Amino acid sequence: MSSNEMNGTVFAPDNDLSENAYVSSFEQYEELYQKSIESPQTFWGEIAKQFHWETEANPKDFFSYNFDTQKGPIFTKWMTGASTNLSFNLLDRNVKNGLADQVAYYWEGNHPDDYSRITYKKLLQEVCRFANVLKSHGVQRGDTVSIYMPMVLELPIAMLACARIGAIHSIVFAGFSSDSLADRIDDCKAKVLITCDGAWRGEKPLEIKAICDEAMEKAAKLGHQVSKCIVVAHLNRVTPGCVKAAETIKSTPWNDDRDVWWNDEMEEAEAACYPEWMAAEDPLFMLYTSGSTGKPKGVLHTTAGYLLYASTTFKNVFDYKPGDIYWCTADIGWITGHTYVVYGPLANGASSVMFEGTPFFPDNDRYWQVVDKYKVNQLYTAPTAIRALMKFGDEPVLRHNLTSLRILGSVGEPINPEAWLWYYRKIGKGKCSIVDTFWQTETGGHVITPLPGATKMKPGSATFPFFGVKPSLLDENGVEVVGEGEGYLVFSQPWPGIMRTIYNNHPRYEETYFSKFPGYYCTGDGARRDADGYLWITGRIDDKLNVSGHLMSTAEIEAVLTEHKKVSESAVVSRPHPIKGECLYCFITPNQNEVFDKTLVNELKKLVRERIGPFAQPDVIQHAPGLPKTRSGKIMRRILRKIAINDRNVGDTSTLADESIVDQLFANRPE
Ligand code: WT7
């Protein structure tokens, strides 16, 4: 079924679910939404009351912004004058409110025999101890700390320890290569790097510390040396079955002058640490996202606004109630993990499952086994995982009792109606609401999403804006598309969770997000509004592509490919992929007198893995004796996209400098 045919099909939330939800009708949503847009100060001010503020916001300066480059510098400020601390609000406040013994995380490791749990009280103590460890190594308010870790409990502990002392964490997803990690360590000038000796991904060992060593050396060559590397010993606590394999991992590479073990450091550390009171707009963390050049782009989020937004979206979009067990499968190394594994859930005193494993190990029913084991009420995952699991049919699902589920979430890319319906029928048994949450690293939290008790769902539509978010669709000339239609998805005013700048590069922030349409934040995505006002995200309309929910830019991959000494030119386009959503299809023009062969293809794949990470590996690398260019030399990517899918219907080629190149490229397709 195409999304067009699905347009007419609406799925109403289950009655019980609706009746008991925080927002239980569409009318109630509309009322709250209007209030959030018309009087942001009253709306968010009311929400802020549940949190601790060491000093209060100035009522005369609660919210101010400028989104128009023609009027001056771009800025967003919420709650000027207020000061607070995230770790205090997420931990001390909850402990004081009676949640000391409540489980914050049920940790489920790579292997089903590996599991543990941590209560709010214990989490607070560990965070304080690690905050003291960081201080003992000279980390101070305003310093940056890089973190490169798998999904272990020490990861949220490290993040919140940074927040406690006002240090800015910069987490790099542990699937990135040492090159990528080095660039990011250097860009933020991290004082300390926190990592693990290694980890298991299914049956595959990952030598995480070895990657860090390479990265620290490379960063030093770029001009920046980290002063300490703190290492969690994770491999020695894996299940007996894996220990034998663990022996095959080389013993952890070590530099006595620089490296220390987490456990040794924690032994002496005191379990109390007075929080650093941070101003509302002080940085909380940065997180790198793909830019159009190779240079990393550190998206910066700040204190008060991010707290309000992470907690409010979490509560309403997942309808989290005390006693619920919530599970977000995302890695903390991405924004989904920051906001919806750590900050959002803990701000609400929630109990979450934190999962280190993969959906396929030891068997393809692992997700369903975990849902059953912990009686999960909210499951939040990605379309690529759903599509991969659909392949195995219903049997692995039917092995387990999934009746605890109430809300199913989707994030990372548009969800195709087939996957939506499978999720709805087979996992949710037709009773759960699906929240298709559209957002970005930059938005800090959900910006377009259904509310599970209020919004009638249409499979494939992210539906309506969250509180405080004002979307518009613009045509190429910046004119608003009213009613039904399609255009650039933009936002005309800031909500509390929007990014404030690119770390150390405000001009790039203004250029990337605000220069195309003065007065608007430009998402880079396209969207369509249907006759009922529903928003459908149609995908990226810039040079970005989305592989398994990982955003990357074609320019970034091209820069890596052309580094190879045999390559003269490259052009990368995305091609639809049944599981990954999109995959990379690369056209390579070798230098004169160089041959294009299997060796070159393998070298190029390896180069991309090394420079960026395994998840960016191209699916297809094809020989291009020349590229289709206009007379002015612009590569016509729409033609390359047609060649990638073997569609001869390439459209108008009259502006091409050399039309014969198109036939040659079709003839050269490797499949
Ligand atoms: C891009 C942002 C935000 C969490 C993970 C990705 C795409 C994200 C959806 C959705 C359609 C989606 C967009 C967006 N995207 N969620 N529900 N429907 N597209 O964060 O790496 O910053 O990527 O992911 O293209 O711009 P990110």
XYZ file of C-alpha atoms and ligand atoms in Angstrom:
698
model
C 0.000 0.000 0.000
C 1.447 3.387 -0.865
C 1.191 6.250 1.573
C -1.278 7.871 -0.793
C -3.691 4.982 -0.531
C -3.219 5.082 3.242
C -4.197 8.744 3.454
C -7.797 7.913 4.129
C -7.149 5.298 6.804
C -7.186 6.628 10.329
C -6.637 4.631 13.482
C -8.204 5.988 16.638
C -6.408 5.444 19.951
C -7.784 2.663 22.142
C -10.594 3.956 24.396
C -9.042 2.940 27.711
C -5.718 4.360 26.677
C -7.355 7.661 25.725
C -9.414 7.971 28.872
C -6.422 7.492 31.122
C -3.958 9.579 29.137
C -2.575 12.962 30.239
C -3.959 14.421 27.027
C -7.065 12.436 26.249
C -8.720 14.153 23.320
C -7.768 16.113 20.260
C -9.693 19.113 21.584
C -7.595 19.065 24.725
C -4.426 18.886 22.627
C -5.552 21.846 20.528
C -6.343 23.902 23.604
C -2.955 23.220 25.193
C -1.213 23.799 21.886
C -2.871 27.210 21.430
C -1.853 28.199 24.932
C 1.743 27.084 24.306
C 1.963 29.249 21.194
C 0.062 32.286 22.458
C 1.520 32.479 25.959
C 4.748 30.502 26.066
C 5.736 32.089 29.350
C 2.595 30.929 31.199
C 2.678 27.512 29.569
C 6.337 26.658 30.253
C 6.426 28.640 33.492
C 3.750 26.325 34.897
C 5.752 23.257 33.831
C 8.950 24.682 35.338
C 7.351 24.663 38.816
C 7.925 20.937 39.312
C 11.694 21.444 39.137
C 14.181 22.942 41.536
C 15.516 26.407 40.668
C 18.284 27.713 42.844
C 17.399 31.171 41.573
C 14.153 31.978 39.757
C 13.764 33.194 36.196
C 13.222 36.886 35.662
C 9.494 37.149 34.793
C 10.263 40.086 32.501
C 12.763 38.083 30.498
C 11.391 34.533 30.445
C 11.631 34.024 26.717
C 13.383 35.973 23.968
C 14.701 35.145 20.526
C 15.656 36.314 17.078
C 15.281 34.006 14.077
C 15.927 36.656 11.431
C 19.531 37.128 10.279
C 18.529 40.474 8.752
C 17.625 41.800 12.205
C 20.805 40.727 13.987
C 22.454 37.648 15.464
C 20.316 34.536 15.872
C 19.621 33.643 19.497
C 17.143 31.831 21.749
C 16.957 32.355 25.514
C 14.622 30.731 27.977
C 14.317 31.487 31.693
C 16.984 34.160 31.908
C 18.002 34.632 35.529
C 17.154 31.080 36.569
C 19.862 28.735 37.776
C 19.642 25.023 38.346
C 21.454 21.732 37.900
C 20.269 18.842 35.757
C 21.715 16.096 37.916
C 20.087 17.659 40.994
C 16.682 17.691 39.281
C 17.004 14.168 37.892
C 18.427 12.554 41.030
C 18.347 14.473 44.340
C 14.862 15.850 43.649
C 13.455 12.401 42.847
C 15.155 10.822 45.854
C 13.667 13.529 48.087
C 10.269 12.886 46.533
C 10.274 9.263 47.656
C 11.848 7.499 44.695
C 15.111 6.519 46.443
C 14.487 2.808 46.080
C 12.804 2.925 42.721
C 14.759 1.377 39.873
C 16.073 3.999 37.464
C 17.525 1.474 34.999
C 17.101 -2.225 34.446
C 20.297 -2.932 32.557
C 20.135 -5.768 30.040
C 23.492 -6.724 28.526
C 24.552 -8.148 25.219
C 23.865 -11.660 26.497
C 20.568 -12.486 28.293
C 22.562 -13.749 31.290
C 24.063 -10.277 31.757
C 21.742 -7.975 33.628
C 21.652 -5.678 36.629
C 19.713 -2.721 37.955
C 20.316 0.577 39.683
C 17.993 2.588 41.948
C 17.710 6.370 42.038
C 19.540 6.510 45.363
C 22.439 4.411 44.117
C 22.579 6.335 40.853
C 22.846 9.585 42.807
C 25.726 8.190 44.882
C 27.598 6.888 41.854
C 27.122 10.162 39.999
C 28.478 12.101 42.980
C 31.457 9.790 43.310
C 32.297 10.084 39.661
C 31.805 13.849 39.768
C 34.472 13.889 42.487
C 36.735 11.718 40.328
C 36.405 14.190 37.465
C 37.192 17.068 39.810
C 40.258 15.244 41.109
C 41.533 15.183 37.533
C 41.085 18.911 37.204
C 37.776 18.956 35.321
C 35.983 22.208 36.065
C 32.817 24.049 35.184
C 32.824 24.861 31.448
C 35.392 22.169 30.546
C 34.554 19.585 27.897
C 34.681 15.830 28.404
C 34.565 13.311 25.549
C 32.808 10.000 26.109
C 33.124 6.930 23.858
C 31.246 4.061 25.457
C 28.887 1.188 24.780
C 25.514 0.986 26.554
C 26.714 0.393 30.111
C 25.414 2.030 33.295
C 28.645 3.983 33.677
C 27.600 5.990 30.630
C 24.611 7.825 32.190
C 26.661 8.055 35.402
C 29.440 9.831 33.510
C 26.990 12.168 31.751
C 25.248 13.197 34.947
C 28.569 13.585 36.759
C 29.564 16.093 34.079
C 26.241 17.867 34.480
C 26.721 17.949 38.259
C 29.958 19.894 38.056
C 28.987 21.970 35.022
C 31.295 20.208 32.567
C 30.016 19.813 29.005
C 29.802 16.222 27.790
C 30.471 15.343 24.189
C 29.464 11.756 23.508
C 30.719 10.074 20.374
C 28.750 6.987 19.322
C 31.041 3.974 19.854
C 30.553 2.867 16.241
C 32.547 5.830 14.928
C 36.114 5.235 13.748
C 39.229 6.498 15.526
C 39.535 9.251 12.895
C 36.047 10.549 13.646
C 36.665 10.339 17.380
C 39.980 12.197 17.007
C 38.335 15.041 15.058
C 35.658 15.371 17.724
C 38.114 15.273 20.631
C 40.159 17.946 18.932
C 37.184 20.118 17.962
C 35.892 20.390 21.529
C 39.373 20.276 23.148
C 38.282 17.577 25.585
C 40.197 17.532 28.827
C 39.307 13.934 29.607
C 38.136 10.904 27.614
C 35.907 8.301 29.287
C 35.657 4.851 27.733
C 35.579 1.067 28.233
C 38.161 -1.645 27.670
C 35.877 -3.287 25.138
C 32.432 -4.741 24.544
C 30.562 -7.464 22.732
C 28.184 -6.833 19.941
C 26.455 -10.167 19.448
C 29.378 -12.521 19.016
C 31.707 -9.832 17.772
C 34.255 -8.257 20.130
C 34.844 -4.515 19.884
C 38.250 -3.266 20.988
C 37.064 0.059 22.215
C 40.123 1.148 24.198
C 42.398 0.383 21.243
C 40.272 2.682 19.062
C 40.524 5.370 21.756
C 44.313 5.044 21.863
C 44.514 5.599 18.123
C 42.122 8.530 18.402
C 44.061 10.164 21.231
C 47.276 9.866 19.200
C 45.622 11.323 16.141
C 44.096 14.146 18.188
C 47.555 14.916 19.573
C 48.826 15.202 16.003
C 45.964 17.602 15.270
C 47.257 19.652 18.196
C 45.172 18.547 21.161
C 46.167 16.165 23.927
C 43.665 14.785 26.451
C 45.121 14.796 29.934
C 43.383 11.657 31.256
C 41.614 8.614 29.907
C 39.261 6.904 32.382
C 38.515 3.294 31.462
C 35.617 1.118 32.638
C 36.516 -2.560 32.893
C 33.495 -4.015 31.159
C 34.864 -7.162 29.515
C 35.636 -8.892 32.804
C 31.976 -8.897 33.811
C 30.496 -10.563 30.745
C 28.787 -13.937 31.073
C 30.811 -17.123 31.457
C 29.932 -18.128 27.887
C 31.661 -15.070 26.552
C 34.667 -15.060 28.841
C 36.500 -17.604 26.758
C 36.090 -15.422 23.753
C 37.150 -12.465 25.898
C 40.517 -14.113 26.382
C 41.043 -13.823 22.675
C 40.891 -10.047 22.962
C 44.345 -8.604 23.445
C 44.900 -7.314 26.949
C 43.850 -3.675 27.152
C 46.473 -1.346 25.651
C 47.658 1.063 28.331
C 49.586 4.264 28.891
C 50.490 4.627 32.583
C 50.919 8.384 32.371
C 47.473 8.938 30.983
C 45.132 6.017 31.639
C 43.308 5.101 34.858
C 40.701 2.444 35.654
C 37.240 3.691 36.582
C 36.954 1.286 39.527
C 40.288 2.268 41.059
C 39.307 5.918 40.908
C 35.848 5.324 42.370
C 37.127 3.373 45.370
C 38.238 6.407 47.336
C 35.736 8.895 45.960
C 33.167 10.440 48.267
C 29.492 9.669 47.541
C 28.359 13.273 47.931
C 29.058 16.241 45.710
C 27.461 19.665 45.941
C 25.973 20.549 42.537
C 27.269 23.450 40.496
C 24.391 25.885 39.919
C 24.267 26.608 36.215
C 22.623 29.561 34.508
C 19.617 28.742 32.339
C 21.561 29.223 29.110
C 24.820 27.585 30.230
C 25.803 24.663 27.985
C 24.719 21.181 29.088
C 26.156 19.061 26.307
C 27.207 19.041 22.707
C 26.581 16.264 20.241
C 28.115 16.093 16.810
C 25.899 15.697 13.781
C 26.674 15.381 10.095
C 27.573 18.566 8.292
C 27.981 19.200 4.594
C 31.730 19.271 5.002
C 33.921 16.798 6.823
C 34.332 19.211 9.715
C 32.274 18.050 12.702
C 29.341 20.189 13.742
C 28.891 20.222 17.519
C 25.211 20.869 18.224
C 25.018 22.681 21.562
C 22.149 22.283 24.022
C 21.739 24.336 27.176
C 20.360 23.874 30.654
C 16.860 25.113 31.553
C 15.122 24.875 28.183
C 16.433 21.402 27.462
C 15.245 20.177 30.884
C 11.734 21.552 30.318
C 11.482 20.167 26.816
C 13.012 16.720 27.378
C 10.793 16.101 30.391
C 7.554 17.432 28.863
C 7.867 15.557 25.582
C 8.795 12.350 27.401
C 5.804 12.580 29.731
C 3.188 13.403 27.106
C 4.389 11.562 24.024
C 4.955 8.294 25.883
C 2.182 9.034 28.390
C 4.545 7.846 31.081
C 2.765 7.083 34.386
C 4.411 6.184 37.705
C 4.993 2.442 37.760
C 5.369 2.104 33.987
C 8.411 0.376 32.535
C 9.745 2.233 29.528
C 12.264 1.040 26.965
C 14.031 3.081 24.304
C 16.324 0.872 22.229
C 18.445 3.765 20.891
C 22.128 4.035 21.713
C 22.935 6.919 24.077
C 25.558 7.971 21.519
C 22.761 9.513 19.423
C 20.390 12.305 20.443
C 17.527 9.821 20.930
C 19.552 8.213 23.703
C 20.487 11.553 25.280
C 16.922 12.819 25.492
C 14.894 9.618 25.765
C 17.202 7.171 27.559
C 18.720 9.646 29.995
C 17.373 13.171 30.495
C 13.646 12.782 29.713
C 12.980 9.566 31.645
C 15.058 10.516 34.706
C 13.459 13.976 34.859
C 10.138 12.136 35.231
C 11.398 9.648 37.820
C 10.818 6.850 35.337
C 12.005 3.233 35.377
C 13.655 2.309 32.088
C 15.244 -0.654 30.460
C 18.730 0.119 29.171
C 19.853 -2.363 26.532
C 23.398 -3.098 25.423
C 22.577 -5.839 22.909
C 21.259 -6.182 19.391
C 17.822 -7.331 18.161
C 19.377 -10.474 16.672
C 21.418 -11.986 19.494
C 21.279 -14.673 20.696
C 18.170 -14.981 18.531
C 15.839 -12.820 16.476
C 13.318 -12.646 19.281
C 15.534 -10.671 21.664
C 13.399 -7.502 21.640
C 10.242 -9.457 22.381
C 11.989 -11.488 25.049
C 13.113 -8.261 26.775
C 9.630 -6.705 26.509
C 8.180 -9.842 28.119
C 10.886 -10.100 30.800
C 10.424 -6.556 32.108
C 6.725 -6.157 31.143
C 7.564 -3.084 29.113
C 4.737 -0.546 28.677
C 6.356 1.825 26.188
C 8.696 0.619 23.455
C 10.571 3.202 21.392
C 12.578 1.983 18.397
C 13.478 2.701 14.771
C 11.813 1.756 11.466
C 15.007 0.046 10.304
C 14.822 -2.347 13.292
C 11.120 -2.974 12.688
C 11.730 -3.789 9.020
C 14.639 -6.085 9.890
C 12.491 -7.940 12.453
C 9.441 -8.204 10.170
C 11.549 -10.381 7.904
C 11.526 -13.211 10.442
C 7.744 -13.411 10.403
C 5.390 -13.653 13.363
C 6.779 -16.761 15.042
C 9.560 -15.044 17.082
C 6.963 -12.500 18.233
C 4.431 -15.128 19.239
C 6.953 -16.832 21.527
C 6.434 -14.003 24.035
C 3.717 -12.242 25.954
C 3.601 -8.622 24.793
C 0.337 -7.592 26.437
C 2.090 -5.126 28.758
C 2.700 -2.802 25.795
C 0.581 0.356 25.607
C 2.563 2.749 23.428
C 4.908 2.065 20.529
C 7.308 4.717 19.290
C 9.130 5.166 16.014
C 12.003 7.533 15.261
C 14.849 8.268 12.894
C 13.271 8.219 9.456
C 9.866 8.087 7.827
C 8.156 4.808 8.694
C 6.641 3.078 5.680
C 2.984 2.059 6.078
C 3.822 -1.679 5.776
C 6.190 -1.496 8.740
C 3.736 0.737 10.624
C 0.919 -1.786 10.172
C 3.079 -4.720 11.229
C 4.175 -2.838 14.334
C 0.568 -1.871 15.060
C -1.010 -5.281 14.472
C 1.658 -7.827 15.383
C 3.444 -6.043 18.214
C 0.676 -3.783 19.506
C -2.133 -6.289 18.710
C -4.181 -3.354 17.441
C -4.460 -1.841 20.940
C -1.366 0.327 21.216
C -0.963 3.848 19.923
C 1.978 4.396 17.636
C 3.846 7.654 18.093
C 5.809 8.445 14.932
C 8.091 11.100 16.377
C 9.803 13.488 14.004
C 12.740 15.423 15.399
C 16.479 16.034 14.991
C 19.687 16.270 16.999
C 19.146 20.014 16.632
C 15.593 20.088 17.991
C 16.539 18.430 21.297
C 13.216 16.580 21.520
C 10.120 15.588 19.542
C 8.740 18.438 17.449
C 6.121 16.729 15.279
C 4.401 13.775 16.844
C 1.054 12.262 17.725
C -0.030 12.266 21.369
C -1.019 8.683 22.113
C -4.386 9.356 23.750
C -5.390 12.302 21.600
C -4.285 11.972 18.003
C -5.947 9.736 15.440
C -3.085 8.050 13.632
C -2.380 7.751 9.934
C 0.336 5.207 9.128
C 3.408 7.105 7.921
C 2.371 10.535 9.174
C 4.144 12.253 12.091
C 0.822 14.180 12.400
C 0.919 17.460 14.388
C 3.342 19.788 16.194
C 4.182 19.334 19.859
C 3.506 22.161 22.325
C 5.452 25.306 21.521
C 6.376 24.242 17.993
C 5.167 26.318 15.051
C 5.807 24.567 11.732
C 5.351 26.008 8.253
C 5.849 24.676 4.766
C 7.664 27.045 2.421
C 8.090 26.892 -1.320
C 11.423 27.532 -3.049
C 10.793 31.300 -2.858
C 10.092 31.249 0.846
C 6.355 31.701 0.403
C 4.183 29.816 2.916
C 2.191 26.926 1.522
C -1.266 27.215 3.041
C -3.597 24.224 3.353
C -2.835 21.104 1.363
C 0.599 21.084 -0.232
C 4.258 20.309 0.039
C 7.367 22.312 0.861
C 10.415 22.873 3.030
C 9.653 22.101 6.662
C 10.623 25.122 8.775
C 9.825 26.509 12.227
C 9.042 30.153 12.886
C 9.676 30.368 16.624
C 11.826 28.476 19.121
C 10.575 25.935 21.651
C 12.667 25.463 24.810
C 14.687 22.485 23.523
C 16.060 23.869 20.268
C 19.859 23.967 19.853
C 21.445 27.308 20.670
C 24.566 27.270 18.528
C 27.243 25.137 16.924
C 30.041 24.815 19.464
C 32.614 27.515 18.778
C 31.056 28.337 15.422
C 28.027 30.604 15.622
C 28.421 31.825 12.004
C 28.088 28.246 10.772
C 24.928 27.877 12.886
C 23.349 30.942 11.309
C 24.446 29.913 7.839
C 23.292 26.282 8.077
C 19.880 26.751 9.642
C 18.772 30.371 9.177
C 20.194 31.740 5.946
C 17.925 30.009 3.432
C 14.690 31.559 4.710
C 15.097 34.665 6.921
C 12.919 34.346 10.014
C 12.785 30.558 9.991
C 14.749 27.605 11.328
C 15.158 25.306 8.329
C 15.094 21.553 9.104
C 16.470 20.349 5.770
C 13.477 18.019 5.469
C 10.540 18.257 3.126
C 6.979 17.713 4.278
C 3.455 17.496 2.915
C 0.251 18.649 4.575
C -2.834 16.637 3.657
C -6.447 17.793 3.517
C -6.902 17.011 7.234
C -3.849 19.056 8.199
C -1.659 16.008 8.919
C 2.057 16.465 8.288
C 3.957 13.783 6.356
C 7.750 14.038 6.393
C 8.949 13.272 2.874
C 12.675 13.063 3.715
C 15.772 15.202 3.338
C 15.865 17.813 0.631
C 19.444 18.862 1.219
C 22.537 16.752 0.592
C 21.895 14.539 3.626
C 20.861 10.919 3.558
C 19.559 8.585 6.168
C 21.043 5.084 6.425
C 19.347 2.999 9.117
C 18.388 6.188 10.902
C 21.970 7.506 10.790
C 22.165 10.840 9.106
C 25.143 11.512 6.866
C 25.928 13.949 4.111
C 26.818 12.990 0.569
C 29.498 15.699 0.538
C 31.116 14.201 3.627
C 31.376 10.746 1.984
C 32.588 12.260 -1.299
C 35.374 14.057 0.552
C 36.555 10.716 1.958
C 36.384 8.912 -1.406
C 38.394 11.555 -3.209
C 41.121 11.288 -0.579
C 42.129 8.036 -2.284
C 45.099 8.682 -4.535
C 43.571 6.834 -7.487
C 40.308 8.774 -7.405
C 39.786 11.903 -9.438
C 36.151 12.599 -8.708
C 33.228 11.057 -6.880
C 29.514 11.596 -6.522
C 27.380 9.918 -3.902
C 23.613 9.531 -3.989
C 21.152 7.634 -1.869
C 19.246 4.618 -3.115
C 16.190 3.156 -1.394
C 17.008 0.052 0.641
C 14.394 -2.403 1.965
C 15.778 -2.493 5.517
C 18.160 0.417 5.934
C 15.707 2.860 4.354
C 18.438 4.353 2.203
C 21.923 3.193 1.277
C 24.975 4.789 -0.308
C 25.515 4.453 -4.049
C 28.857 5.937 -5.137
C 30.118 6.926 -8.577
C 33.897 6.993 -8.938
C 35.978 8.562 -11.688
C 39.545 7.250 -11.389
C 42.548 9.378 -12.273
C 43.872 9.032 -15.783
C 45.732 5.770 -16.343
C 44.316 4.244 -13.162
C 42.148 1.157 -13.438
C 38.844 0.698 -11.678
C 38.841 -2.795 -10.208
C 37.749 -4.892 -7.220
C 40.851 -3.858 -5.272
C 39.967 -0.189 -5.630
C 36.368 -0.873 -4.594
C 37.530 -2.682 -1.455
C 40.054 0.011 -0.633
C 37.376 2.675 -0.923
C 34.972 0.767 1.310
C 37.733 0.377 3.866
C 38.585 4.063 3.665
C 35.004 5.060 4.479
C 34.925 2.634 7.405
C 38.176 4.076 8.724
C 37.347 7.715 8.276
C 33.729 7.645 9.411
C 32.681 4.265 10.784
C 31.290 0.879 9.757
C 27.697 2.144 9.558
C 28.673 4.450 6.674
C 30.036 1.725 4.410
C 28.748 2.174 0.821
C 26.563 -0.589 -0.646
C 27.556 0.094 -4.245
C 30.652 1.648 -5.766
C 30.430 1.998 -9.527
C 32.857 3.086 -12.184
C 32.026 6.443 -13.766
C 34.297 7.356 -16.688
C 32.624 10.758 -16.384
C 29.825 12.351 -14.361
C 26.674 13.934 -15.783
C 27.347 17.662 -15.491
C 25.725 20.844 -16.671
C 27.768 23.171 -18.844
C 28.606 25.154 -15.749
C 30.005 21.992 -14.168
C 27.254 21.177 -11.651
C 26.729 17.454 -11.128
C 23.137 16.488 -11.946
C 22.344 14.272 -9.010
C 18.783 13.535 -10.029
C 20.219 11.650 -13.015
C 22.618 9.703 -10.806
C 19.729 8.763 -8.529
C 17.905 7.302 -11.554
C 20.977 5.338 -12.607
C 21.300 3.984 -9.066
C 17.791 2.500 -9.238
C 18.197 1.488 -12.902
C 15.334 3.693 -14.018
C 15.828 4.758 -17.626
C 13.284 7.489 -17.148
C 15.923 10.124 -16.439
C 13.886 13.117 -17.544
C 15.289 16.160 -19.285
C 18.978 15.834 -20.186
C 19.201 18.835 -22.504
C 21.248 20.872 -20.036
C 23.960 18.200 -19.881
C 27.359 19.103 -21.291
C 27.742 15.547 -22.600
C 24.567 13.498 -22.950
C 26.334 10.275 -23.954
C 27.647 9.857 -20.415
C 24.210 8.735 -19.226
C 24.190 5.606 -21.431
C 27.719 4.781 -20.400
C 26.775 4.966 -16.750
C 23.771 2.676 -17.234
C 26.044 0.217 -19.067
C 28.530 0.340 -16.179
C 26.027 -0.570 -13.461
C 27.604 -3.398 -11.483
C 24.370 -5.366 -10.986
C 16.703 13.461 10.686
C 17.394 13.826 11.976
C 15.859 12.549 16.083
C 16.294 11.272 16.363
C 17.134 10.490 15.449
C 17.740 11.144 14.272
C 14.926 12.082 10.044
C 13.881 11.557 12.288
C 11.848 11.041 11.711
C 10.478 10.651 11.560
C 10.677 11.067 9.270
C 12.558 11.404 10.546
C 14.758 13.469 9.431
C 15.547 14.351 10.376
N 13.825 11.721 10.942
N 12.702 11.139 12.751
N 9.724 10.267 12.600
N 9.942 10.687 10.316
N 11.977 11.425 9.328
O 18.425 12.330 14.581
O 20.523 12.109 13.260
O 19.642 14.372 13.909
O 18.487 12.963 12.163
O 16.144 12.145 10.793
O 15.319 13.474 8.160
O 15.972 15.564 9.798
P 19.352 12.984 13.497
